[in-house]
Structures are given as structure tokens and as C-alpha cells.
Short mmCIF file of C-alpha atoms and ligand atoms in Angstrom, two decimals:
data_model
loop_
_atom_site.label_atom_id
_atom_site.label_comp_id
_atom_site.label_asym_id
_atom_site.label_seq_id
_atom_site.Cartn_x
_atom_site.Cartn_y
_atom_site.Cartn_z
CA MET A 1 106.44 92.92 110.89
CA ASN A 2 109.17 95.08 112.38
CA SER A 3 111.72 96.38 109.93
CA ALA A 4 115.34 96.98 110.91
CA HIS A 5 116.24 100.13 112.85
CA ARG A 6 118.56 101.12 110.02
CA ILE A 7 115.65 101.94 107.74
CA ALA A 8 113.68 103.96 110.30
CA ASN A 9 115.33 107.18 109.13
CA LEU A 10 115.49 106.18 105.49
CA PRO A 11 113.17 108.43 103.48
CA PRO A 12 111.18 106.92 100.60
CA TYR A 13 113.06 107.49 97.31
CA LEU A 14 112.03 110.88 95.92
CA PHE A 15 111.35 109.68 92.40
CA ALA A 16 109.47 106.58 93.53
CA GLU A 17 107.15 108.94 95.45
CA ILE A 18 106.80 111.17 92.40
CA ASP A 19 105.97 108.09 90.29
CA LYS A 20 103.14 107.25 92.70
CA LYS A 21 101.70 110.76 92.33
CA ILE A 22 101.90 110.56 88.54
CA THR A 23 100.16 107.17 88.52
CA ALA A 24 97.39 108.47 90.80
CA LYS A 25 96.81 111.59 88.66
CA ARG A 26 96.81 109.59 85.43
CA ALA A 27 94.25 107.22 86.99
CA GLU A 28 92.05 110.30 87.51
CA GLY A 29 92.33 110.95 83.76
CA VAL A 30 94.77 113.88 84.02
CA ASP A 31 97.18 114.29 81.09
CA VAL A 32 100.24 114.59 83.34
CA ILE A 33 103.46 116.08 81.95
CA SER A 34 106.38 114.96 84.10
CA LEU A 35 109.34 117.29 84.42
CA GLY A 36 110.29 115.42 87.59
CA ILE A 37 112.94 112.81 86.98
CA GLY A 38 115.97 113.37 84.76
CA ASP A 39 115.19 110.45 82.47
CA PRO A 40 115.86 111.32 78.81
CA ILE A 41 112.86 110.71 76.53
CA ASP A 42 115.22 110.54 73.54
CA PRO A 43 116.26 107.04 72.42
CA THR A 44 119.59 105.26 72.86
CA PRO A 45 121.55 105.51 69.55
CA ASP A 46 120.98 102.62 67.10
CA ASN A 47 124.64 101.56 66.95
CA ILE A 48 124.54 100.81 70.70
CA ILE A 49 121.28 98.86 70.48
CA LYS A 50 122.68 96.86 67.56
CA VAL A 51 125.64 95.69 69.66
CA LEU A 52 123.32 94.67 72.50
CA ASN A 53 121.18 92.68 70.05
CA GLU A 54 124.18 90.88 68.58
CA GLN A 55 125.85 90.16 71.90
CA SER A 56 122.64 89.00 73.53
CA LEU A 57 122.60 86.05 71.07
CA ASN A 58 125.99 84.77 72.20
CA PRO A 59 125.56 82.05 74.88
CA ASP A 60 128.93 83.02 76.41
CA ASN A 61 127.23 86.20 77.53
CA HIS A 62 124.39 84.34 79.24
CA ARG A 63 126.61 83.24 82.11
CA TYR A 64 127.67 85.27 85.15
CA PRO A 65 129.57 88.41 84.17
CA SER A 66 132.82 89.41 85.89
CA TYR A 67 132.15 90.84 89.36
CA PHE A 68 134.32 93.82 88.55
CA GLY A 69 133.17 94.50 84.99
CA MET A 70 134.59 92.81 81.87
CA LYS A 71 138.23 93.66 81.34
CA SER A 72 137.42 94.99 77.85
CA TYR A 73 134.77 97.30 79.37
CA ARG A 74 137.17 98.57 82.04
CA GLU A 75 139.81 99.12 79.35
CA ALA A 76 137.29 101.12 77.29
CA VAL A 77 136.58 103.30 80.33
CA SER A 78 140.30 103.77 80.81
CA ARG A 79 140.76 104.75 77.12
CA TRP A 80 137.83 107.21 77.44
CA TYR A 81 139.60 108.98 80.31
CA LYS A 82 142.85 109.05 78.37
CA LYS A 83 141.20 110.49 75.29
CA LYS A 84 139.02 113.00 77.08
CA PHE A 85 141.16 114.13 80.02
CA ASP A 86 144.61 112.71 79.24
CA LEU A 87 144.42 110.69 82.46
CA SER A 88 145.66 107.09 82.64
CA PHE A 89 143.97 104.49 84.82
CA ASP A 90 144.97 100.88 85.24
CA ALA A 91 141.93 98.90 84.10
CA ASP A 92 142.59 96.16 86.68
CA SER A 93 143.14 98.18 89.81
CA GLU A 94 141.72 101.65 89.18
CA VAL A 95 138.46 100.98 87.30
CA LEU A 96 135.37 99.12 88.50
CA GLY A 97 132.14 98.46 86.58
CA LEU A 98 128.89 99.44 88.31
CA ILE A 99 125.20 98.67 87.84
CA GLY A 100 124.72 102.36 87.12
CA SER A 101 126.49 104.97 89.22
CA LYS A 102 123.59 105.06 91.73
CA GLU A 103 124.49 101.54 92.87
CA GLY A 104 128.14 102.40 93.52
CA ILE A 105 127.22 105.65 95.27
CA ALA A 106 124.90 103.72 97.61
CA HIS A 107 127.47 101.00 98.32
CA ILE A 108 130.55 103.15 98.89
CA SER A 109 129.22 103.97 102.37
CA VAL A 110 129.05 100.26 103.18
CA ALA A 111 132.79 100.14 102.44
CA TYR A 112 133.79 103.24 104.44
CA VAL A 113 131.20 104.23 107.01
CA ASP A 114 130.82 102.67 110.45
CA PRO A 115 127.84 103.53 112.63
CA GLY A 116 128.19 107.11 113.86
CA ASP A 117 130.74 108.16 111.22
CA VAL A 118 130.03 111.41 109.42
CA VAL A 119 129.52 111.77 105.68
CA LEU A 120 129.71 115.24 104.10
CA VAL A 121 126.69 115.56 101.82
CA PRO A 122 125.83 118.48 99.51
CA ASP A 123 122.53 120.14 100.37
CA PRO A 124 120.61 120.19 98.07
CA GLY A 125 121.99 116.99 96.58
CA TYR A 126 121.17 113.77 94.76
CA PRO A 127 119.16 111.85 97.40
CA VAL A 128 121.34 108.71 97.28
CA TYR A 129 124.30 110.44 98.99
CA ASN A 130 122.09 110.84 102.04
CA SER A 131 120.28 107.50 101.89
CA GLY A 132 123.47 105.47 101.32
CA THR A 133 124.94 107.15 104.41
CA ILE A 134 121.88 106.35 106.51
CA LEU A 135 121.81 102.72 105.35
CA ALA A 136 125.40 102.31 106.54
CA GLY A 137 124.51 103.79 109.95
CA GLY A 138 126.39 107.01 109.18
CA VAL A 139 125.42 110.56 110.02
CA PRO A 140 125.00 112.95 107.07
CA HIS A 141 126.43 116.43 107.61
CA PHE A 142 124.84 118.76 105.09
CA MET A 143 127.05 121.21 103.21
CA PRO A 144 124.69 123.99 102.07
CA LEU A 145 124.80 124.95 98.39
CA THR A 146 123.41 128.45 97.99
CA PRO A 147 123.35 131.04 95.21
CA GLU A 148 125.68 133.17 97.38
CA ASN A 149 128.40 130.50 97.35
CA GLY A 150 127.86 129.61 93.68
CA PHE A 151 126.25 126.33 94.77
CA THR A 152 129.58 124.95 96.00
CA PRO A 153 130.16 123.92 99.63
CA ASP A 154 131.92 126.37 101.93
CA LEU A 155 134.63 124.05 103.24
CA ASP A 156 135.71 126.59 105.89
CA ALA A 157 132.21 126.39 107.40
CA ILE A 158 132.58 122.68 108.21
CA PRO A 159 133.30 122.48 111.96
CA ASP A 160 136.60 120.85 112.90
CA ASP A 161 135.01 118.06 114.95
CA VAL A 162 132.73 117.21 112.00
CA ALA A 163 135.65 117.18 109.57
CA LYS A 164 137.53 114.93 112.00
CA ALA A 165 134.64 112.45 112.18
CA ALA A 166 134.01 112.50 108.42
CA LYS A 167 134.90 109.46 106.31
CA LEU A 168 133.44 110.47 102.94
CA MET A 169 132.58 113.63 101.06
CA PHE A 170 130.23 113.65 98.07
CA ILE A 171 130.53 116.36 95.45
CA ASN A 172 128.92 116.56 92.02
CA TYR A 173 129.67 118.97 89.14
CA PRO A 174 127.95 119.72 86.78
CA ASN A 175 125.57 119.68 89.69
CA ASN A 176 122.26 117.97 90.20
CA PRO A 177 119.88 119.56 91.14
CA THR A 178 121.28 123.13 90.92
CA SER A 179 122.93 122.88 87.44
CA ALA A 180 125.99 124.73 88.81
CA VAL A 181 129.41 124.09 87.28
CA ILE A 182 132.97 124.47 88.58
CA GLU A 183 134.82 127.51 87.28
CA ASP A 184 137.45 128.11 89.96
CA ASP A 185 139.94 126.14 92.08
CA PHE A 186 137.21 124.42 94.14
CA PHE A 187 138.47 120.90 93.33
CA LYS A 188 141.95 121.87 94.52
CA ARG A 189 140.53 123.11 97.82
CA VAL A 190 138.62 119.83 98.17
CA VAL A 191 141.83 117.84 97.67
CA ASP A 192 143.62 119.90 100.35
CA PHE A 193 140.68 119.52 102.75
CA ALA A 194 140.44 115.76 102.15
CA LYS A 195 144.18 115.30 102.70
CA ALA A 196 144.10 117.32 105.92
CA HIS A 197 141.19 115.33 107.34
CA GLU A 198 141.75 111.90 105.70
CA ILE A 199 138.44 111.93 103.88
CA VAL A 200 137.60 109.92 100.77
CA VAL A 201 136.16 112.21 98.09
CA CYS A 202 133.46 110.79 95.83
CA HIS A 203 132.91 112.95 92.78
CA ASP A 204 129.69 112.10 90.94
CA PHE A 205 130.18 113.03 87.27
CA PRO A 206 127.24 111.76 85.17
CA TYR A 207 126.64 115.10 83.42
CA SER A 208 130.22 115.53 82.17
CA GLU A 209 129.12 115.66 78.53
CA ILE A 210 125.97 117.75 78.95
CA THR A 211 127.41 121.24 78.92
CA PHE A 212 126.60 124.40 77.00
CA GLY A 213 128.10 127.55 75.55
CA GLY A 214 131.57 126.05 75.12
CA TYR A 215 131.93 125.11 78.80
CA GLU A 216 133.77 121.79 79.27
CA ALA A 217 133.37 120.09 82.65
CA PRO A 218 136.66 119.15 84.36
CA SER A 219 137.23 115.72 85.88
CA PHE A 220 137.93 115.91 89.62
CA LEU A 221 140.74 113.43 88.97
CA SER A 222 142.56 115.99 86.82
CA THR A 223 143.26 117.96 90.00
CA PRO A 224 146.81 117.36 91.31
CA GLY A 225 146.62 114.97 94.27
CA ALA A 226 142.99 113.95 93.62
CA ARG A 227 143.84 110.33 92.93
CA SER A 228 145.35 109.99 96.38
CA VAL A 229 142.07 111.02 98.05
CA GLY A 230 139.21 110.09 95.80
CA VAL A 231 137.25 108.44 93.05
CA GLU A 232 134.89 109.55 90.32
CA PHE A 233 131.55 107.90 89.57
CA HIS A 234 130.15 107.97 86.04
CA SER A 235 127.51 106.34 83.95
CA LEU A 236 126.26 105.90 80.41
CA SER A 237 122.76 106.96 81.49
CA LYS A 238 122.66 110.65 80.69
CA THR A 239 125.29 110.96 77.95
CA TYR A 240 123.90 108.20 75.74
CA ASN A 241 120.23 108.16 76.87
CA MET A 242 120.75 104.81 78.60
CA THR A 243 119.10 105.26 82.01
CA GLY A 244 117.28 101.94 81.71
CA TRP A 245 120.42 99.97 80.88
CA ARG A 246 122.09 100.39 84.29
CA CYS A 247 125.70 100.61 83.22
CA GLY A 248 128.27 102.78 84.97
CA TRP A 249 131.74 102.79 86.50
CA VAL A 250 133.97 104.27 89.15
CA VAL A 251 137.64 105.19 88.62
CA GLY A 252 140.43 106.50 90.79
CA ASN A 253 142.11 105.60 94.06
CA GLU A 254 143.19 101.96 93.99
CA SER A 255 142.35 101.13 97.61
CA VAL A 256 138.86 102.69 97.30
CA ILE A 257 138.24 100.71 94.12
CA GLU A 258 139.38 97.52 95.89
CA ALA A 259 137.13 98.19 98.92
CA LEU A 260 134.05 98.94 96.85
CA GLY A 261 134.77 95.92 94.62
CA ARG A 262 134.95 93.71 97.71
CA VAL A 263 131.54 94.98 98.90
CA LYS A 264 129.97 94.60 95.48
CA SER A 265 131.29 91.12 94.74
CA ASN A 266 129.55 89.98 97.93
CA ILE A 267 126.27 91.60 96.92
CA ASP A 268 125.81 91.60 93.14
CA SER A 269 127.07 89.68 90.16
CA GLY A 270 127.76 92.51 87.75
CA VAL A 271 126.16 93.88 84.60
CA PHE A 272 124.93 91.56 81.78
CA ASN A 273 127.93 91.19 79.42
CA ALA A 274 125.86 92.15 76.36
CA ILE A 275 125.13 95.50 78.02
CA GLN A 276 128.82 96.00 78.76
CA TYR A 277 129.66 95.34 75.09
CA ALA A 278 127.01 97.93 74.19
CA GLY A 279 128.70 100.23 76.74
CA ILE A 280 132.02 99.81 74.93
CA GLU A 281 130.26 100.77 71.70
CA ALA A 282 128.75 103.82 73.44
CA LEU A 283 132.19 104.99 74.62
CA GLU A 284 134.09 104.17 71.44
CA GLY A 285 131.56 104.30 68.59
CA PRO A 286 130.28 107.49 66.88
CA GLN A 287 130.01 110.37 69.35
CA ASP A 288 127.69 112.65 67.35
CA ILE A 289 124.97 111.97 69.96
CA ILE A 290 126.81 114.32 72.32
CA GLU A 291 126.53 117.46 70.16
CA LYS A 292 123.03 116.43 69.11
CA MET A 293 121.82 116.14 72.72
CA ARG A 294 123.57 119.36 73.73
CA GLY A 295 121.56 121.11 70.99
CA ILE A 296 118.31 119.44 72.08
CA TYR A 297 118.80 120.33 75.75
CA LYS A 298 119.90 123.88 74.95
CA LYS A 299 116.66 124.44 73.03
CA ARG A 300 114.59 123.01 75.89
CA GLN A 301 116.57 125.03 78.42
CA ASP A 302 115.77 128.20 76.44
CA ILE A 303 112.07 127.30 76.46
CA VAL A 304 112.11 126.94 80.25
CA VAL A 305 114.30 129.98 81.01
CA THR A 306 112.18 132.23 78.74
CA SER A 307 108.90 130.90 80.16
CA LEU A 308 110.12 131.41 83.73
CA LYS A 309 111.11 134.98 82.84
CA ASN A 310 107.59 135.54 81.54
CA ILE A 311 106.22 134.66 84.97
CA GLY A 312 108.70 136.90 86.75
CA ILE A 313 111.37 134.33 87.65
CA ASP A 314 114.83 135.25 86.39
CA VAL A 315 117.41 132.50 86.06
CA GLU A 316 120.68 132.38 84.16
CA PRO A 317 120.73 129.66 81.47
CA PRO A 318 122.70 126.82 83.13
CA LYS A 319 126.08 125.77 81.72
CA GLY A 320 125.47 122.11 82.42
CA THR A 321 123.05 119.25 83.19
CA ILE A 322 119.53 118.50 82.01
CA TYR A 323 117.90 120.59 84.74
CA VAL A 324 116.81 124.14 85.46
CA TRP A 325 116.87 125.10 89.16
CA PHE A 326 114.86 128.17 90.05
CA PRO A 327 113.41 130.06 93.02
CA VAL A 328 109.69 129.45 93.50
CA PRO A 329 107.40 132.51 93.40
CA ILE A 330 107.20 134.61 96.58
CA GLY A 331 104.56 133.33 98.98
CA HIS A 332 105.21 129.68 98.12
CA SER A 333 107.30 126.96 99.70
CA SER A 334 108.94 124.42 97.41
CA ALA A 335 106.27 121.86 98.31
CA SER A 336 103.28 124.20 98.03
CA PHE A 337 104.46 125.34 94.59
CA ALA A 338 105.04 121.78 93.32
CA THR A 339 101.61 120.76 94.66
CA LEU A 340 99.89 123.74 93.05
CA ILE A 341 101.52 122.98 89.71
CA LEU A 342 100.50 119.33 89.89
CA GLU A 343 96.92 120.05 90.97
CA GLU A 344 96.22 123.03 88.71
CA ALA A 345 98.43 122.32 85.71
CA GLY A 346 98.93 118.55 85.74
CA VAL A 347 102.69 119.19 85.59
CA VAL A 348 105.21 117.41 87.82
CA ILE A 349 108.29 119.31 89.00
CA SER A 350 110.60 118.37 91.87
CA PRO A 351 110.35 120.50 95.02
CA GLY A 352 113.81 121.77 95.99
CA SER A 353 113.26 120.85 99.63
CA ALA A 354 113.22 117.17 98.66
CA TYR A 355 116.96 117.47 97.93
CA GLY A 356 117.82 118.81 101.39
CA PRO A 357 116.89 121.69 103.68
CA SER A 358 118.83 124.28 101.64
CA GLY A 359 116.70 123.37 98.61
CA GLU A 360 113.73 125.04 100.33
CA GLY A 361 112.45 127.93 98.22
CA PHE A 362 113.60 126.31 94.96
CA ALA A 363 112.26 123.81 92.45
CA ARG A 364 113.80 121.74 89.65
CA ILE A 365 112.56 121.20 86.12
CA ALA A 366 114.05 118.26 84.15
CA LEU A 367 114.38 118.80 80.39
CA SER A 368 113.22 115.29 79.70
CA VAL A 369 110.15 115.71 77.51
CA PRO A 370 109.90 116.72 73.83
CA ASP A 371 109.82 120.47 73.03
CA ASP A 372 106.08 120.61 72.32
CA ARG A 373 105.22 118.96 75.66
CA LEU A 374 107.66 121.24 77.45
CA GLU A 375 106.07 124.30 75.84
CA GLU A 376 102.66 123.02 76.86
CA ALA A 377 103.84 122.36 80.43
CA MET A 378 105.26 125.87 80.75
CA ALA A 379 102.06 127.39 79.31
CA ARG A 380 100.00 125.39 81.82
CA ILE A 381 102.23 126.57 84.69
CA LYS A 382 101.78 130.19 83.59
CA LYS A 383 98.00 129.73 83.49
CA ALA A 384 97.91 128.06 86.91
CA LEU A 385 99.60 131.10 88.46
C1 LIG B 401 117.42 112.72 88.85
O1 LIG B 401 116.39 112.97 88.20
O2 LIG B 401 117.90 113.50 89.64
C2 LIG B 401 118.09 111.39 88.73
O3 LIG B 401 118.56 111.17 87.50
C3 LIG B 401 117.19 110.29 89.17
C4 LIG B 401 117.90 109.04 89.53
O4 LIG B 401 119.04 108.82 89.14
O5 LIG B 401 117.30 108.24 90.25
#
């Protein structure tokens, strides 16, 4: 059967491909350690699970949820922004519930991109920025993130005709996969650029709480003028170890929220209410999980950074995210290194090139296994080299 032209250029999803490799290796009897996907091994806090259990028993919650997220959930998101960033958002017009931020990121292109329109995509970047663009018939224009530019896009390097044709720009700090954070006026420059070229900015912010050494990640929407050009995507996945729950949101520019809500209400029927109640508990219940997870990830980060140093790869300990991004040893490509590590060590890492052409020469380790398994993985990598 012939599939639609629109999926001809759509690559298979990176982590679905990695899952296939893991399954095949495990079928061969290999004790695979996966440092591929950023999927916390640590459990969702009990108070959140308790709310899900209670709410799941209420028949009112068994019916269709609101298309836009329950009002009480949107209000909780709005209160979270007020408390954390002193920003006020109207829960009705400036907040929209999502089935995880990935879903909203994929659908925003449906709302804004016509065939042939350009979308500015960080390279390397979370694969969905690219695939959502392709699904909408858009043309991704990669903005290289390199060590030389602090892994932030060089906006002056975007050609004028590209900027003119661009409808959306994706940015993401703390950054996946490079772990870079924002420490200068980059967001301000993005606002100016977006205003000059009438571009909608989509800031992807799922690692806002996973920061180290006293660094606190700024919201893009704290930047003066940001609300007139953009939105911010977020999710409960990484902060509260809730990747499997699929519960996120987008906040910001009212007309963008309306457009994405219109797309979504025609496609999905929202998140199970009991999960949204659990989401409210996540945002407004005890927050000790945040410091706890920062400590856990810092320890794992130290294990990886020290082990890499021992094999001659020097990286600065990242200030954010659950990843370590590093240059592969000389003589290897990203793919050849990841393949060697899988074949010789039974360890899965993500090749940097899978995140875009500028990821070539790098690889990503996710800090998503317990310390002892991480130590074993790093020892196996050392031995394989
Ligand atoms: C990652 O590992 O980069 C992402 O968390 C995976 C995903 O969201 O699909």
C-alpha cells in the first residue's frame, strides 16, 4: 500500500529505533544497559499516585475530559507560573492542557505551517521539532548549536530570505540534547528577531527544574515582549518522574493557544481527568522531589563526567537536564561509536548525529539508570575502548 507523500521524508522516531535495537540485543541474551532515552527510572512520588487512585474511582472522571484541560488544572499551571516566575496567565485564554509536551510540539506546526513554510529548528535538537515540521509540509531550517556558540543559535547567521519565510522557531533551554543553559540575553535577542520577522517562538521547557550548582533556569516568557511572540511548552514528565502519564501544558500568547486548541480539539479528547487531578497534586503538593532528584542526577552526572575523563574525554559538568553531551573519541563518528558501545559493551547511548547534522561527532548519555548500573555501563565502555 502506498503511504502519503507527507511521510516520505519522515524519519523513524529515534527512540523507537533504539527500542528495537535493545529488544534485539536482549533477545540475544545481552544484559543491555540503556542510557538512550531520557526516561527516569525513579518512581512518581506516592502523593501523586494516591490522587490518581482516588480520582480514578470517581465515575465523573470516566467521561470525556475537557478538550482544553480541566479548568482546575489550567489554574494550577497558572498558579505555578505565578509562584515560580511571578508571571500571570489567564487560565482560560493563555493556558492549554497537552497530552505531554511532545504532542503539542508536534501539533503546533499543523496550526502555523503551510506547505513550503520554513520552521527554524535547533540542530542538534529534540527530533519532534523536525518531524512535526515535516508532517505539516514545512521545511526545517537547521540552526547549528556548537560548542563555539555555547550551543545557542546564531540568529545573525539565519539568511534574510529564510527568516522571511519562517513561521515558527523552536528553542529549548535547559537544552536537550546538549545540556546547555541560558546565561546571557539570548531570549531577548530571540524576541527582537521574532518581532522583526513575525515568527512564533516555541520554547520547550521540560527541564526547568533539573538544574545544578545553584543555576535556576529562566522562563522564556519572563523576557519583556515574549508573550507577544511566543509560547512555552512544559510537562510533568521529567520534574516528577511522570513520563508514562502523558500530562503537559503550553502557556503564553493567546492567539497561539487558541490556534493550537482548535487543532487539538479536532484531533484528541484531552487527558484523563484523574491524571489531571494527579497533575494538580504534582504542581501543588510537596515539592521535595525536586531537590531529591537534583541530588540523584548530580551524583549520576559526576559518575559519567569522571568516567569520561578517565577515557580522555573532558566535559564540563552540565548545569541542567538529565543528559551528558560529549565528543566521541577521535577516529569515530557518532554512529560508529554508538554501535561499538552497543556491540562491545551492551550499552545504549544516543548518537549525536541522530539529533541533526551538527550533532555529528557527539553522543548523549541519559542519566536514567540507578548509580550501580551507570557505574557498570561506564566501566564496560572503558573496557570496550
Ligand atoms: C529524550 O530522551 O530526549 C526524550 O525525553 C524522549 C522523548 O521525549 O521521546
